[in-house]
């Protein structure tokens, strides 16, 4: 009986592998994979985590220098980093699929050469939490583990729905989430058109700074003027302590009421499955469930 | 052509061939000449495809970009009669960088591989045309007037580019890609694209040969040149237009590569003397050698990263040029 089942499984697998896989990526490119790829080069932490979440970390043969998670992926051969990405280094790993995001110089440096060399490249964008879930499904389909991808995306959606129920009808505090400091004294903040900003809203917050200027950087004065109920800082506690030393910030409501806290950079700035963890923990902090009397 | 300059030409040509071979072998992983022969013979492994479709076009593109930079440097030094003149003198770099910034940061819905060189070329050429236009309106079409107009236009373009970089970059679109382009880097063309670049290079050599005699006369000084029948008021802007077209072509394929346009004409002058008929092609040959070697270093020095080409040409080229200069002055 076991043998018959095994033979059936092999036949199904063979049939599944017989047809080439076709997916459309974030740039609208049609990517054709003759068979489920077994050697993946994943550029950027978000794409590496996504592949790892699908249980395919063994198939990863190359990553970039800033890959920290999961640990077994961080130990893989490096194909680039701060100074860009090497076509030579990618090709040296003989990949049958390269997954990139158009950040830093990755798409600019890799898509054209890989297309020219006949190595399939999938470009992913993560502009919203929904897009992150779509990426999980897409990579699941591209790597021949569609069911796994769909199941993972579905389970994350269930968790998001639970958070939505939890925060429904609760007053949303006005929040500023600072994601970085720029050398000229300006601050980077999570904006409404990014998945980071969306994650903050899904956790039951709203933007203290309305609208979006032409420039991504915001002056500390504008943040002070918006006087948020909550100040979130994606970084270390020491950096947050340093930030609230800015002139006048001690009088900000969020700081006065001790609602200035750090959030995890890996949960809010790496668009992957861990973002859902971040949304859940932020929602719990913003809207604590009252103990039953 | 005397015997000394013939020997110099032969040596320089041999050095270029050696540099091309070295560059073809250099990369993140060193490839043997046998591997290159195998790739040329039609081997279909991924490694061979990399060499044939990616590395070789890049090596030749580097040589051609270097040739264009050397050529334009010689033209600009001739026009301005100044050994410190370089191809980016009249705003070509600022204009090209602005064009590239738009191509890299604004989603135009056209493949970047096409739009980047086109906009860089348009920017470089447009900026120079603007400088010439402003000089004409101001009635200062002499060298000093053009230089001052160039400084003003370059400052405006630089500010505009900085604003675009601030306004259009975010977590997903990085400034690094613009920074990297501004610091120079050869775009790897397809083989047809390389053919176009080679044709451009030949056209530029022909166009500059037409102004070689005029540049020689201009070197004697404005009054002497006019005495020999050169209409300096018309020739100067015409020569600038030719030089700017050459540098715009170089920028479109190679970004902003520092120092080559300044140094190559001097090395060529020591090789073949000051007459532009020989100096222009010699300067192109020198530029080709320098950029081919520098690009090989950029690709192989810090694997798997690639150092921007302009940094290599400046860091390696500076001391090299100083040594050559010192030896020259001592002899």
XYZ file of C-alpha atoms in Angstrom:
624
model
C 0.000 0.000 0.000
C 2.841 2.329 0.983
C 4.606 1.534 -2.288
C 1.506 2.308 -4.355
C 1.088 5.605 -2.549
C 4.752 6.423 -3.123
C 4.501 5.562 -6.817
C 1.372 7.696 -7.098
C 3.186 10.540 -5.359
C 6.124 10.264 -7.742
C 3.741 10.296 -10.755
C 1.943 13.381 -9.440
C 5.275 15.064 -8.804
C 6.490 14.180 -12.294
C 3.310 15.595 -13.826
C 3.645 18.714 -11.741
C 7.212 19.137 -12.881
C 6.431 18.456 -16.509
C 4.673 21.784 -17.027
C 6.771 24.916 -16.785
C 5.754 27.333 -14.029
C 4.744 30.813 -15.131
C 4.417 33.764 -12.733
C 4.060 37.540 -13.114
C 6.306 39.585 -10.864
C 5.942 43.068 -9.376
C 7.283 44.744 -12.513
C 4.715 42.924 -14.638
C 7.386 40.664 -16.115
C 6.326 37.147 -17.023
C 8.851 34.745 -15.536
C 8.907 31.191 -16.856
C 10.534 28.460 -14.777
C 11.017 25.187 -16.649
C 10.939 23.261 -13.349
C 10.687 24.146 -9.645
C 14.001 25.895 -8.937
C 16.372 24.128 -6.548
C 19.140 26.751 -6.295
C 17.886 30.158 -5.170
C 19.803 33.384 -4.752
C 17.730 35.658 -2.515
C 18.743 39.300 -2.367
C 17.636 41.211 0.762
C 16.564 39.981 4.151
C 12.861 40.209 3.278
C 13.143 37.800 0.348
C 15.419 35.418 2.256
C 12.975 35.325 5.184
C 10.088 34.747 2.830
C 11.782 31.725 1.234
C 12.811 30.451 4.682
C 9.224 30.782 5.935
C 8.193 28.452 3.114
C 10.638 25.894 4.519
C 13.008 26.239 1.567
C 16.101 27.568 3.314
C 18.032 24.524 2.047
C 17.494 25.668 -1.514
C 19.136 29.054 -0.881
C 22.652 29.131 -2.371
C 23.440 32.845 -2.114
C 22.405 35.859 -0.019
C 23.635 39.397 0.565
C 25.822 40.586 3.432
C 23.012 42.055 5.545
C 21.197 38.760 5.920
C 20.912 37.952 9.634
C 17.833 35.772 9.844
C 17.360 32.832 9.881
C 20.831 31.862 11.056
C 21.316 29.030 8.561
C 20.616 31.499 5.702
C 23.054 34.051 7.123
C 25.859 31.515 6.696
C 25.252 31.073 2.936
C 27.722 32.440 0.343
C 27.516 36.204 -0.140
C 26.825 37.726 -3.564
C 27.004 41.398 -2.607
C 26.307 43.979 0.046
C 26.933 47.622 0.697
C 28.808 48.201 -2.554
C 26.186 46.565 -4.723
C 25.840 43.098 -6.167
C 28.147 41.034 -8.302
C 26.845 39.321 -11.411
C 29.927 37.082 -11.269
C 29.213 36.068 -7.669
C 25.571 35.256 -8.444
C 26.495 33.193 -11.501
C 29.193 31.368 -9.501
C 26.369 29.855 -7.403
C 24.683 28.481 -10.576
C 21.203 29.641 -9.499
C 18.033 28.590 -11.284
C 16.110 31.497 -9.730
C 17.165 34.903 -8.394
C 14.724 36.846 -6.193
C 15.329 40.589 -5.815
C 13.650 43.778 -4.661
C 14.320 47.118 -6.365
C 16.120 48.548 -3.337
C 19.730 49.703 -3.142
C 21.086 48.655 -6.529
C 19.789 45.108 -6.763
C 17.253 45.282 -9.566
C 19.345 47.827 -11.424
C 22.437 45.630 -11.312
C 20.988 42.150 -11.621
C 17.781 41.977 -13.662
C 19.268 42.844 -17.040
C 22.342 40.573 -16.814
C 20.366 37.617 -15.480
C 17.801 37.983 -18.253
C 20.623 38.090 -20.750
C 22.203 34.939 -19.303
C 18.883 33.115 -19.222
C 18.625 32.910 -15.423
C 15.035 33.568 -14.245
C 14.679 36.628 -11.987
C 11.617 37.493 -9.933
C 11.331 41.100 -8.727
C 9.182 41.590 -5.630
C 7.748 44.795 -4.213
C 6.326 45.086 -0.702
C 4.333 48.303 -0.628
C 1.589 46.928 1.585
C 0.961 44.095 4.020
C -1.362 42.544 1.435
C 1.472 42.600 -1.085
C 3.714 40.767 1.413
C 1.098 37.979 1.626
C 0.778 37.938 -2.183
C 4.559 37.585 -2.423
C 4.419 34.514 -0.187
C 1.819 32.943 -2.506
C 3.795 33.955 -5.598
C 7.105 32.512 -4.378
C 5.281 29.389 -3.195
C 3.916 28.929 -6.706
C 7.264 29.728 -8.367
C 9.158 27.220 -6.231
C 6.629 24.432 -6.717
C 5.169 24.545 -3.193
C 1.915 26.385 -3.953
C -0.076 24.685 -1.199
C 2.504 25.608 1.385
C 2.561 29.212 0.198
C -1.224 29.491 0.216
C -1.467 27.881 3.663
C 1.165 30.207 5.131
C -0.451 33.320 3.617
C -3.862 32.114 4.847
C -2.603 31.542 8.408
C -1.054 35.022 8.471
C -4.332 36.493 7.155
C -6.247 34.729 9.960
C -3.911 36.353 12.505
C -4.410 39.752 10.869
C -8.197 39.300 10.988
C -7.935 38.471 14.694
C -6.009 41.701 15.315
C -8.584 43.638 13.278
C -11.352 42.273 15.520
C -9.349 43.088 18.606
C -8.848 46.759 17.670
C -12.257 47.321 16.052
C -14.184 50.110 17.732
C -11.273 51.101 19.976
C -10.102 54.715 19.742
C -7.019 54.850 17.530
C -4.145 56.814 19.098
C -2.310 59.312 16.918
C 1.130 57.881 16.233
C 4.435 58.932 14.718
C 6.787 56.061 13.932
C 10.364 57.230 13.385
C 12.251 54.740 11.202
C 15.591 56.487 10.966
C 17.645 59.624 11.456
C 19.386 61.409 8.613
C 22.710 63.182 8.899
C 21.160 66.602 8.331
C 19.001 66.322 11.459
C 15.886 65.263 9.553
C 13.944 62.162 10.525
C 12.459 59.391 8.421
C 8.915 58.472 9.450
C 6.593 55.664 8.420
C 4.232 57.045 5.795
C 0.768 55.978 4.764
C 1.895 54.581 1.409
C 4.330 52.049 2.888
C 3.737 48.640 4.426
C 5.360 49.944 7.641
C 2.738 52.685 7.897
C 0.000 50.219 7.030
C 1.242 47.794 9.706
C 0.933 50.607 12.256
C -2.670 51.295 11.193
C -3.556 47.569 11.220
C -2.298 47.456 14.815
C -4.927 50.058 15.697
C -3.114 53.355 15.327
C -3.506 56.345 13.018
C -1.099 58.857 11.548
C -0.388 61.948 13.620
C 1.222 63.655 10.646
C -1.403 63.881 7.945
C -0.663 64.049 4.262
C 2.597 63.417 2.582
C 5.051 66.043 1.418
C 7.221 65.656 -1.638
C 10.159 64.765 0.550
C 10.334 61.579 2.630
C 12.182 63.299 5.444
C 10.382 65.185 8.182
C 11.784 67.884 10.447
C 11.792 67.215 14.226
C 9.755 70.426 14.527
C 6.912 68.975 12.404
C 6.793 65.890 14.629
C 6.780 68.040 17.772
C 3.991 70.195 16.299
C 1.881 67.108 15.561
C 2.133 66.219 19.292
C 1.376 62.501 18.876
C -0.243 60.326 21.549
C 2.362 57.645 20.860
C 5.926 57.892 19.566
C 7.357 54.697 18.103
C 11.008 54.342 17.208
C 12.277 51.493 15.035
C 15.648 50.950 16.659
C 17.403 50.623 20.006
C 16.329 52.080 23.342
C 19.610 54.030 23.543
C 18.875 55.687 20.192
C 15.328 56.509 21.326
C 16.653 58.031 24.585
C 18.974 60.122 22.460
C 16.117 61.136 20.149
C 13.878 62.473 22.904
C 16.706 64.800 23.975
C 15.849 66.956 20.939
C 14.819 70.483 21.952
C 11.208 70.576 23.076
C 10.594 66.837 22.698
C 10.378 66.330 26.466
C 7.085 68.288 26.325
C 5.603 66.077 23.608
C 2.519 64.285 24.933
C 3.847 60.842 23.984
C 7.093 61.452 25.885
C 5.380 63.076 28.878
C 2.966 60.187 29.250
C 5.749 57.657 28.719
C 4.250 56.339 25.524
C 7.476 56.633 23.539
C 8.713 53.096 22.883
C 10.885 51.139 20.508
C 9.573 48.632 17.985
C 11.594 45.920 16.306
C 13.290 46.969 13.066
C 13.174 43.416 11.790
C 9.403 43.292 12.286
C 8.515 46.711 10.868
C 11.260 47.388 8.320
C 11.684 43.936 6.768
C 8.514 43.142 4.830
C 8.169 39.449 5.605
C 6.170 37.061 7.766
C 7.663 38.577 10.937
C 5.776 41.809 10.210
C 2.615 40.032 11.409
C 4.354 39.343 14.768
C 5.103 43.061 14.964
C 1.495 44.022 14.214
C 0.222 41.630 16.909
C 2.594 42.852 19.611
C 1.997 46.522 18.772
C -1.783 45.958 18.827
C -1.481 44.303 22.261
C 0.511 47.262 23.558
C -1.756 49.925 22.053
C -5.005 48.189 22.993
C -4.373 45.953 25.981
C -7.117 43.434 26.542
C -8.784 44.350 29.816
C -8.829 41.539 32.326
C -12.353 40.264 32.942
C -13.726 41.510 36.307
C 55.209 60.411 -38.083
C 58.743 60.127 -36.688
C 60.356 56.943 -35.412
C 59.849 57.841 -31.774
C 56.146 58.373 -32.115
C 55.757 55.228 -34.272
C 57.366 53.226 -31.486
C 55.095 54.901 -28.945
C 52.022 53.988 -31.033
C 53.136 50.351 -31.329
C 53.829 50.078 -27.592
C 50.519 51.724 -26.671
C 48.578 49.421 -29.008
C 50.307 46.367 -27.520
C 49.521 47.641 -24.006
C 45.843 48.083 -24.961
C 45.635 44.503 -26.279
C 47.266 43.235 -23.074
C 44.876 45.350 -20.983
C 41.860 43.950 -22.854
C 43.072 40.390 -22.247
C 43.713 41.086 -18.575
C 40.295 42.705 -18.184
C 38.565 39.773 -19.873
C 40.171 37.420 -17.334
C 39.534 39.673 -14.315
C 36.366 39.551 -12.275
C 34.888 38.232 -9.068
C 36.525 34.948 -10.071
C 39.595 34.940 -12.304
C 38.899 33.277 -15.657
C 41.696 31.647 -17.615
C 42.263 32.674 -21.240
C 41.251 29.078 -22.129
C 37.824 29.696 -20.552
C 37.411 32.784 -22.736
C 38.374 30.806 -25.845
C 35.853 28.106 -24.842
C 33.135 30.745 -24.456
C 33.966 32.222 -27.850
C 33.851 28.719 -29.367
C 30.187 28.482 -28.363
C 30.264 26.554 -25.080
C 26.782 26.802 -23.494
C 27.610 26.569 -19.789
C 26.362 29.408 -17.563
C 29.966 30.476 -16.896
C 30.699 30.746 -20.624
C 27.454 32.638 -21.208
C 28.525 35.061 -18.482
C 31.862 35.662 -20.192
C 30.383 36.059 -23.657
C 27.190 37.989 -22.916
C 28.312 40.024 -19.923
C 32.022 40.340 -19.367
C 33.354 40.764 -22.900
C 30.864 43.480 -23.946
C 31.683 45.254 -20.699
C 35.447 45.076 -21.324
C 35.080 46.523 -24.826
C 32.605 49.144 -23.599
C 35.138 50.233 -20.955
C 37.808 50.653 -23.627
C 35.474 52.667 -25.871
C 34.255 54.887 -23.013
C 37.903 55.509 -22.084
C 38.665 56.413 -25.693
C 35.800 58.913 -25.763
C 36.937 60.468 -22.474
C 40.533 60.789 -23.673
C 39.355 62.280 -26.955
C 37.031 64.832 -25.353
C 39.707 65.778 -22.815
C 42.143 66.577 -25.610
C 39.511 68.687 -27.395
C 38.636 70.694 -24.259
C 42.299 71.274 -23.337
C 42.864 72.446 -26.902
C 39.867 74.790 -26.978
C 40.554 76.381 -23.603
C 44.345 76.245 -24.023
C 44.474 75.088 -20.442
C 46.169 71.892 -19.262
C 43.675 71.640 -16.405
C 40.601 71.679 -18.656
C 38.582 68.464 -18.548
C 35.516 67.192 -20.395
C 33.059 68.067 -17.619
C 34.057 71.713 -17.626
C 30.889 73.088 -19.209
C 28.202 71.384 -17.157
C 28.144 68.054 -18.993
C 28.562 66.156 -15.734
C 25.794 68.044 -13.928
C 23.403 67.627 -16.843
C 24.197 63.950 -17.273
C 23.787 63.312 -13.553
C 20.398 65.038 -13.606
C 19.294 62.929 -16.576
C 20.502 59.761 -14.874
C 18.760 60.703 -11.622
C 15.453 61.063 -13.450
C 16.035 57.752 -15.256
C 16.935 55.922 -12.051
C 14.347 57.370 -9.670
C 11.291 58.278 -11.757
C 9.226 55.285 -12.883
C 8.920 56.052 -16.584
C 7.531 52.704 -17.667
C 10.399 52.206 -20.111
C 13.211 49.692 -19.471
C 15.983 51.452 -17.577
C 18.625 49.930 -19.826
C 17.345 52.155 -22.662
C 16.246 55.233 -20.803
C 19.386 55.698 -18.681
C 21.926 56.220 -21.477
C 19.443 58.293 -23.484
C 18.656 60.659 -20.604
C 22.307 60.851 -19.518
C 23.293 61.767 -23.061
C 20.449 64.275 -23.345
C 21.370 65.782 -19.982
C 25.064 66.115 -20.800
C 24.391 67.565 -24.202
C 21.468 69.702 -23.028
C 23.541 71.270 -20.236
C 26.335 72.190 -22.636
C 23.834 73.582 -25.145
C 22.346 75.644 -22.299
C 25.802 76.987 -21.389
C 26.447 77.914 -25.017
C 23.013 79.536 -25.266
C 23.497 81.563 -22.093
C 26.953 82.663 -23.267
C 25.507 83.682 -26.624
C 22.697 85.697 -25.013
C 25.220 87.306 -22.656
C 27.433 88.074 -25.628
C 30.336 86.190 -24.072
C 31.110 83.362 -26.449
C 34.793 83.437 -25.562
C 36.425 80.825 -23.297
C 36.112 82.859 -20.088
C 32.429 83.646 -20.683
C 31.609 80.005 -21.371
C 33.481 78.872 -18.260
C 31.568 81.276 -16.023
C 28.230 80.321 -17.567
C 29.244 76.664 -17.077
C 29.886 77.199 -13.364
C 26.469 78.845 -12.892
C 24.553 76.195 -14.847
C 26.411 73.375 -13.045
C 25.443 74.822 -9.649
C 21.762 75.013 -10.660
C 21.729 71.496 -12.075
C 23.457 70.140 -8.972
C 20.832 71.687 -6.706
C 18.005 70.348 -8.856
C 19.511 66.864 -8.766
C 19.931 66.977 -4.987
C 16.269 67.954 -4.589
C 15.154 65.124 -6.860
C 17.276 62.684 -4.872
C 15.654 63.842 -1.645
C 12.137 63.911 -3.047
C 12.139 60.655 -4.970
C 14.069 58.275 -2.763
C 12.533 56.227 0.013
C 13.016 52.843 1.639
C 12.589 51.022 -1.669
C 14.282 53.433 -4.056
C 17.733 54.029 -2.794
C 20.037 56.957 -3.302
C 22.860 54.497 -3.538
C 22.026 53.672 -7.113
C 22.290 57.351 -8.095
C 25.437 57.820 -6.016
C 26.968 54.810 -7.667
C 26.148 56.100 -11.144
C 27.572 59.525 -10.357
C 30.808 57.874 -9.229
C 31.101 56.196 -12.606
C 30.512 52.693 -13.801
C 30.428 51.121 -17.217
C 26.963 50.043 -18.346
C 27.285 46.632 -19.922
C 25.790 46.949 -23.390
C 24.380 44.111 -25.481
C 26.476 43.231 -28.530
C 24.302 45.438 -30.812
C 24.567 48.201 -28.193
C 28.325 47.781 -28.230
C 28.260 48.064 -32.026
C 26.426 51.373 -31.670
C 29.007 52.595 -29.142
C 31.846 51.574 -31.475
C 30.172 53.416 -34.365
C 29.768 56.481 -32.112
C 33.439 56.242 -31.226
C 34.502 56.149 -34.884
C 32.162 59.063 -35.676
C 33.690 61.042 -32.817
C 37.228 60.327 -34.020
C 36.273 61.536 -37.505
C 34.492 64.631 -36.181
C 37.417 65.604 -33.979
C 39.932 65.054 -36.779
C 38.083 67.819 -38.663
C 38.903 70.342 -35.927
C 42.471 69.121 -35.252
C 44.139 71.786 -37.388
C 42.002 74.554 -35.890
C 42.992 73.436 -32.373
C 46.667 73.588 -33.384
C 46.208 77.174 -34.604
C 44.224 78.126 -31.500
C 47.177 76.894 -29.406
C 49.264 79.699 -30.875
C 46.981 82.258 -29.251
C 43.833 84.015 -30.508
C 45.590 86.723 -32.469
C 48.064 84.381 -34.164
C 45.255 81.947 -34.990
C 43.273 84.746 -36.622
C 46.421 85.746 -38.497
C 46.523 82.237 -39.947
C 42.929 82.649 -41.127
C 41.008 80.893 -38.318
C 37.661 82.501 -37.444
C 38.129 82.051 -33.676
C 34.665 83.408 -32.747
C 32.999 80.709 -34.834
C 35.524 77.937 -34.311
C 35.499 77.972 -30.483
C 31.791 77.169 -29.968
C 31.921 74.664 -32.839
C 34.829 72.832 -31.189
C 32.984 72.911 -27.852
C 29.917 71.371 -29.515
C 32.053 68.548 -30.955
C 33.832 67.943 -27.632
C 30.537 67.953 -25.756
C 28.970 65.405 -28.080
C 31.959 63.157 -27.455
C 31.721 63.499 -23.670
C 27.934 63.004 -23.748
C 28.455 59.681 -25.527
C 31.038 58.686 -22.887
C 28.730 59.655 -20.033
C 25.785 57.747 -21.499
C 27.705 54.488 -21.328
C 30.041 55.080 -18.401
C 28.578 57.544 -15.923
C 30.939 60.158 -14.537
C 34.463 58.782 -14.644
C 36.896 61.063 -12.910
C 40.361 62.081 -14.008
C 40.713 60.170 -17.304
C 39.727 63.116 -19.500
C 42.229 65.290 -17.658
C 45.196 62.923 -17.565
C 44.990 61.005 -20.867
C 45.766 63.975 -23.141
C 48.905 64.766 -21.114
C 50.212 61.194 -21.371
C 49.393 61.236 -25.092
C 51.234 64.549 -25.506
C 54.371 62.988 -23.999
C 53.940 60.076 -26.406
C 53.319 61.813 -29.743
C 53.825 65.535 -29.180
C 51.351 68.450 -29.167
C 49.961 68.387 -32.725
C 46.289 67.421 -32.561
C 46.246 65.216 -35.669
C 48.249 62.651 -33.703
C 47.328 63.822 -30.208
C 43.566 63.200 -30.540
C 43.769 59.478 -31.468
C 46.690 58.955 -29.061
C 44.656 60.492 -26.271
C 41.757 58.175 -27.164
C 44.104 55.169 -27.068
C 45.514 56.240 -23.693
C 42.047 56.759 -22.269
C 41.036 53.310 -23.515
C 43.993 51.665 -21.745
C 43.407 53.541 -18.472
C 39.668 52.806 -18.267
C 40.058 49.160 -19.338
C 42.553 48.532 -16.525
C 40.619 50.620 -13.994
C 37.378 48.777 -14.785
C 39.159 45.430 -14.353
C 40.326 46.591 -10.910
C 36.817 47.884 -10.062
C 35.337 44.467 -10.872
C 37.897 42.321 -9.105
C 39.414 44.226 -6.156
C 36.703 43.683 -3.529
C 34.648 40.635 -4.536
C 31.719 40.226 -4.537
C 31.285 44.004 -4.481
C 32.209 46.286 -7.327
C 33.963 49.580 -6.641
C 32.603 52.537 -8.624
C 34.923 53.080 -11.571
C 35.390 56.804 -10.947
C 36.876 56.071 -7.530
C 39.415 53.680 -9.042
C 40.452 56.082 -11.795
C 40.914 58.895 -9.277
C 42.611 56.903 -6.504
C 44.884 54.849 -8.761
C 45.238 57.425 -11.514
C 46.228 60.340 -9.290
C 49.499 58.975 -7.883
C 50.345 57.316 -11.220
C 49.929 60.637 -12.984
C 52.036 62.447 -10.369
C 54.881 59.932 -10.837
C 54.728 60.348 -14.608
C 54.686 64.115 -14.212
C 57.693 64.094 -11.871
C 59.701 61.860 -14.216
C 58.733 64.052 -17.134
C 59.810 67.252 -15.374
C 63.109 65.694 -14.245
C 63.972 64.545 -17.758
